[in-house]
PDB file of C-alpha atoms in Angstrom:
ATOM      1  CA  MET A   1    -131.616  28.899   3.298  1.00 62.00           C
ATOM      2  CA  ILE A   2    -128.152  29.916   4.787  1.00 68.00           C
ATOM      3  CA  ASP A   3    -125.355  29.618   1.466  1.00 74.00           C
ATOM      4  CA  THR A   4    -123.062  27.540   2.940  1.00 76.00           C
ATOM      5  CA  ASN A   5    -119.922  29.220   0.771  1.00 76.00           C
ATOM      6  CA  ASP A   6    -121.285  32.698   1.946  1.00 81.00           C
ATOM      7  CA  SER A   7    -117.963  34.387   2.938  1.00 85.00           C
ATOM      8  CA  GLU A   8    -119.525  36.434   5.070  1.00 85.00           C
ATOM      9  CA  PHE A   9    -121.797  33.727   6.762  1.00 82.00           C
ATOM     10  CA  LEU A  10    -118.288  31.520   7.115  1.00 86.00           C
ATOM     11  CA  SER A  11    -116.684  34.867   8.556  1.00 89.00           C
ATOM     12  CA  ARG A  12    -118.466  33.965  11.495  1.00 88.00           C
ATOM     13  CA  ILE A  13    -118.022  30.715  12.587  1.00 89.00           C
ATOM     14  CA  GLU A  14    -115.308  31.581  14.957  1.00 91.00           C
ATOM     15  CA  ASP A  15    -113.640  28.678  15.819  1.00 93.00           C
ATOM     16  CA  LYS A  16    -112.007  27.779  12.480  1.00 91.00           C
ATOM     17  CA  GLY A  17    -111.567  24.310  12.566  1.00 91.00           C
ATOM     18  CA  LEU A  18    -115.341  23.983  12.548  1.00 91.00           C
ATOM     19  CA  LEU A  19    -115.637  25.253   9.171  1.00 88.00           C
ATOM     20  CA  SER A  20    -114.576  21.475   7.496  1.00 88.00           C
ATOM     21  CA  LYS A  21    -118.672  20.414   9.120  1.00 89.00           C
ATOM     22  CA  VAL A  22    -120.627  23.124   7.195  1.00 89.00           C
ATOM     23  CA  CYS A  23    -122.444  21.431   4.824  1.00 90.00           C
ATOM     24  CA  ASP A  24    -126.098  21.624   3.775  1.00 90.00           C
ATOM     25  CA  ALA A  25    -129.779  20.501   5.348  1.00 91.00           C
ATOM     26  CA  LYS A  26    -129.588  17.620   2.919  1.00 94.00           C
ATOM     27  CA  THR A  27    -125.710  16.102   3.816  1.00 94.00           C
ATOM     28  CA  ALA A  28    -126.317  16.755   7.076  1.00 93.00           C
ATOM     29  CA  ALA A  29    -129.911  15.012   7.489  1.00 96.00           C
ATOM     30  CA  LYS A  30    -127.375  12.052   5.987  1.00 96.00           C
ATOM     31  CA  MET A  31    -125.456  12.133   9.554  1.00 96.00           C
ATOM     32  CA  PHE A  32    -128.455  10.566  11.380  1.00 97.00           C
ATOM     33  CA  ASN A  33    -128.677   7.104  11.928  1.00 97.00           C
ATOM     34  CA  PRO A  34    -131.066   5.071  13.708  1.00 97.00           C
ATOM     35  CA  GLY A  35    -131.759   5.041  17.022  1.00 95.00           C
ATOM     36  CA  ASP A  36    -130.088   8.472  17.556  1.00 96.00           C
ATOM     37  CA  ILE A  37    -130.913  11.111  20.009  1.00 93.00           C
ATOM     38  CA  ILE A  38    -131.264  14.885  18.924  1.00 92.00           C
ATOM     39  CA  GLY A  39    -131.002  17.835  20.526  1.00 89.00           C
ATOM     40  CA  ILE A  40    -132.207  20.677  19.638  1.00 87.00           C
ATOM     41  CA  SER A  41    -132.978  24.481  20.680  1.00 81.00           C
ATOM     42  CA  GLY A  42    -136.660  25.747  20.751  1.00 71.00           C
ATOM     43  CA  PHE A  43    -139.026  28.314  21.946  1.00 72.00           C
ATOM     44  CA  THR A  44    -138.699  30.654  18.816  1.00 65.00           C
ATOM     45  CA  PRO A  45    -139.083  30.501  14.562  1.00 69.00           C
ATOM     46  CA  CYS A  46    -134.847  30.750  14.446  1.00 71.00           C
ATOM     47  CA  GLY A  47    -134.192  28.442  17.300  1.00 72.00           C
ATOM     48  CA  TYR A  48    -134.716  25.819  15.933  1.00 78.00           C
ATOM     49  CA  PRO A  49    -133.725  23.706  12.472  1.00 83.00           C
ATOM     50  CA  LYS A  50    -136.280  23.690   9.618  1.00 84.00           C
ATOM     51  CA  ILE A  51    -134.914  22.141   6.447  1.00 89.00           C
ATOM     52  CA  THR A  52    -132.829  19.866   7.917  1.00 92.00           C
ATOM     53  CA  MET A  53    -135.394  18.147   9.653  1.00 92.00           C
ATOM     54  CA  HIS A  54    -137.356  17.948   6.028  1.00 94.00           C
ATOM     55  CA  GLU A  55    -134.700  16.886   4.406  1.00 96.00           C
ATOM     56  CA  LEU A  56    -134.960  13.636   7.311  1.00 97.00           C
ATOM     57  CA  ALA A  57    -138.609  13.447   7.375  1.00 97.00           C
ATOM     58  CA  GLU A  58    -137.961  12.908   3.736  1.00 97.00           C
ATOM     59  CA  ARG A  59    -135.270  10.750   4.146  1.00 97.00           C
ATOM     60  CA  MET A  60    -137.342   8.648   6.687  1.00 98.00           C
ATOM     61  CA  LYS A  61    -139.855   8.526   3.346  1.00 97.00           C
ATOM     62  CA  GLU A  62    -137.297   6.325   1.923  1.00 96.00           C
ATOM     63  CA  THR A  63    -135.865   4.524   4.598  1.00 96.00           C
ATOM     64  CA  PRO A  64    -138.431   4.585   7.677  1.00 97.00           C
ATOM     65  CA  PHE A  65    -136.357   4.412  11.064  1.00 98.00           C
ATOM     66  CA  GLN A  66    -136.225   6.513  14.393  1.00 98.00           C
ATOM     67  CA  VAL A  67    -134.886   9.058  16.113  1.00 97.00           C
ATOM     68  CA  ASP A  68    -135.342  10.635  19.817  1.00 95.00           C
ATOM     69  CA  ILE A  69    -136.083  14.416  19.459  1.00 92.00           C
ATOM     70  CA  TRP A  70    -134.989  15.788  22.816  1.00 90.00           C
ATOM     71  CA  THR A  71    -135.399  19.722  22.648  1.00 86.00           C
ATOM     72  CA  GLY A  72    -135.106  23.060  24.726  1.00 79.00           C
ATOM     73  CA  ALA A  73    -138.350  24.106  24.533  1.00 78.00           C
ATOM     74  CA  SER A  74    -141.278  24.059  21.802  1.00 79.00           C
ATOM     75  CA  THR A  75    -141.192  23.905  17.915  1.00 85.00           C
ATOM     76  CA  ALA A  76    -143.055  23.896  15.078  1.00 83.00           C
ATOM     77  CA  PRO A  77    -144.661  21.799  12.428  1.00 85.00           C
ATOM     78  CA  GLU A  78    -141.460  22.147  10.587  1.00 86.00           C
ATOM     79  CA  LEU A  79    -139.544  19.731  12.522  1.00 89.00           C
ATOM     80  CA  ASP A  80    -142.357  17.811  14.911  1.00 90.00           C
ATOM     81  CA  GLY A  81    -145.048  17.148  12.048  1.00 92.00           C
ATOM     82  CA  ALA A  82    -142.735  16.499   9.307  1.00 94.00           C
ATOM     83  CA  LEU A  83    -141.451  13.610  11.484  1.00 96.00           C
ATOM     84  CA  ALA A  84    -144.457  12.691  13.030  1.00 96.00           C
ATOM     85  CA  LYS A  85    -146.211  12.492   9.698  1.00 96.00           C
ATOM     86  CA  VAL A  86    -143.440   9.476   8.706  1.00 97.00           C
ATOM     87  CA  ASP A  87    -143.208   8.128  11.935  1.00 97.00           C
ATOM     88  CA  GLY A  88    -139.805   9.146  12.447  1.00 97.00           C
ATOM     89  CA  MET A  89    -139.915  10.071  16.144  1.00 97.00           C
ATOM     90  CA  ALA A  90    -139.838   7.052  18.683  1.00 96.00           C
ATOM     91  CA  MET A  91    -139.700   9.662  21.798  1.00 94.00           C
ATOM     92  CA  ARG A  92    -140.064  12.926  22.421  1.00 92.00           C
ATOM     93  CA  LEU A  93    -139.211  15.156  24.991  1.00 91.00           C
ATOM     94  CA  PRO A  94    -139.905  18.108  27.195  1.00 88.00           C
ATOM     95  CA  PHE A  95    -142.401  19.717  25.137  1.00 84.00           C
ATOM     96  CA  GLN A  96    -144.590  19.494  22.188  1.00 85.00           C
ATOM     97  CA  SER A  97    -147.728  21.499  21.027  1.00 84.00           C
ATOM     98  CA  ASP A  98    -148.308  19.596  16.824  1.00 90.00           C
ATOM     99  CA  PRO A  99    -151.415  18.173  17.046  1.00 94.00           C
ATOM    100  CA  ILE A 100    -149.484  15.019  14.748  1.00 95.00           C
ATOM    101  CA  CYS A 101    -147.283  14.766  17.461  1.00 92.00           C
ATOM    102  CA  ARG A 102    -149.902  14.894  20.240  1.00 93.00           C
ATOM    103  CA  GLU A 103    -151.965  12.005  18.202  1.00 95.00           C
ATOM    104  CA  LYS A 104    -149.335   9.496  18.098  1.00 95.00           C
ATOM    105  CA  ILE A 105    -148.520  10.747  21.620  1.00 95.00           C
ATOM    106  CA  ASN A 106    -151.711  10.058  22.888  1.00 95.00           C
ATOM    107  CA  THR A 107    -152.768   6.406  20.840  1.00 95.00           C
ATOM    108  CA  GLY A 108    -149.483   5.739  22.245  1.00 94.00           C
ATOM    109  CA  LYS A 109    -147.413   5.021  18.892  1.00 95.00           C
ATOM    110  CA  MET A 110    -144.402   7.389  20.282  1.00 95.00           C
ATOM    111  CA  HIS A 111    -142.780   8.029  23.688  1.00 95.00           C
ATOM    112  CA  PHE A 112    -142.921  11.284  25.565  1.00 93.00           C
ATOM    113  CA  THR A 113    -141.979  12.736  28.918  1.00 86.00           C
ATOM    114  CA  ASP A 114    -143.565  15.990  30.167  1.00 86.00           C
ATOM    115  CA  MET A 115    -141.061  17.719  32.041  1.00 87.00           C
ATOM    116  CA  HIS A 116    -140.117  21.118  33.024  1.00 87.00           C
ATOM    117  CA  LEU A 117    -137.542  22.249  30.022  1.00 84.00           C
ATOM    118  CA  SER A 118    -134.739  23.222  32.798  1.00 84.00           C
ATOM    119  CA  HIS A 119    -135.009  19.644  33.965  1.00 88.00           C
ATOM    120  CA  VAL A 120    -134.100  17.865  30.580  1.00 86.00           C
ATOM    121  CA  ALA A 121    -130.610  18.817  30.698  1.00 85.00           C
ATOM    122  CA  GLN A 122    -129.584  17.484  34.698  1.00 87.00           C
ATOM    123  CA  HIS A 123    -131.678  14.671  34.041  1.00 88.00           C
ATOM    124  CA  ALA A 124    -129.377  13.940  30.772  1.00 86.00           C
ATOM    125  CA  TRP A 125    -126.227  14.139  32.456  1.00 88.00           C
ATOM    126  CA  PHE A 126    -126.950  12.494  35.900  1.00 90.00           C
ATOM    127  CA  GLY A 127    -128.509   9.658  33.177  1.00 88.00           C
ATOM    128  CA  PHE A 128    -131.999   9.942  34.612  1.00 87.00           C
ATOM    129  CA  LEU A 129    -132.829   9.203  30.436  1.00 83.00           C
ATOM    130  CA  GLY A 130    -130.668   6.504  29.451  1.00 76.00           C
ATOM    131  CA  HIS A 131    -126.895   6.814  29.187  1.00 69.00           C
ATOM    132  CA  LEU A 132    -125.602   8.915  26.203  1.00 62.00           C
TER     133      LEU A 132
END
């Protein structure tokens, strides 16, 4: 876990106007609202948030709601599995590999759009996925 008070970590943030936005995972998880579309990177274990999504799933256990998750690629159980277990995802795109997600998609409990990864940004920009 990143120490948000670590001066070495904070010095790597070039835009000093963003320093006020640095917070711990529990605080970050409180910023998401029902119906939000959350865009996340992917492909490697370092490419997506794990602790924040865990904290979001914990919050959803207490106050159930759903968000849409759009990623740059695959993630892992720390994201897909954690949110799927608490029925926290209304929609997932463009790719997933989690067995809990797959079960929810196949039973119609979660919407899923399977598309090539390179098409997500263009589809979002042109409004094919709804208005952001």
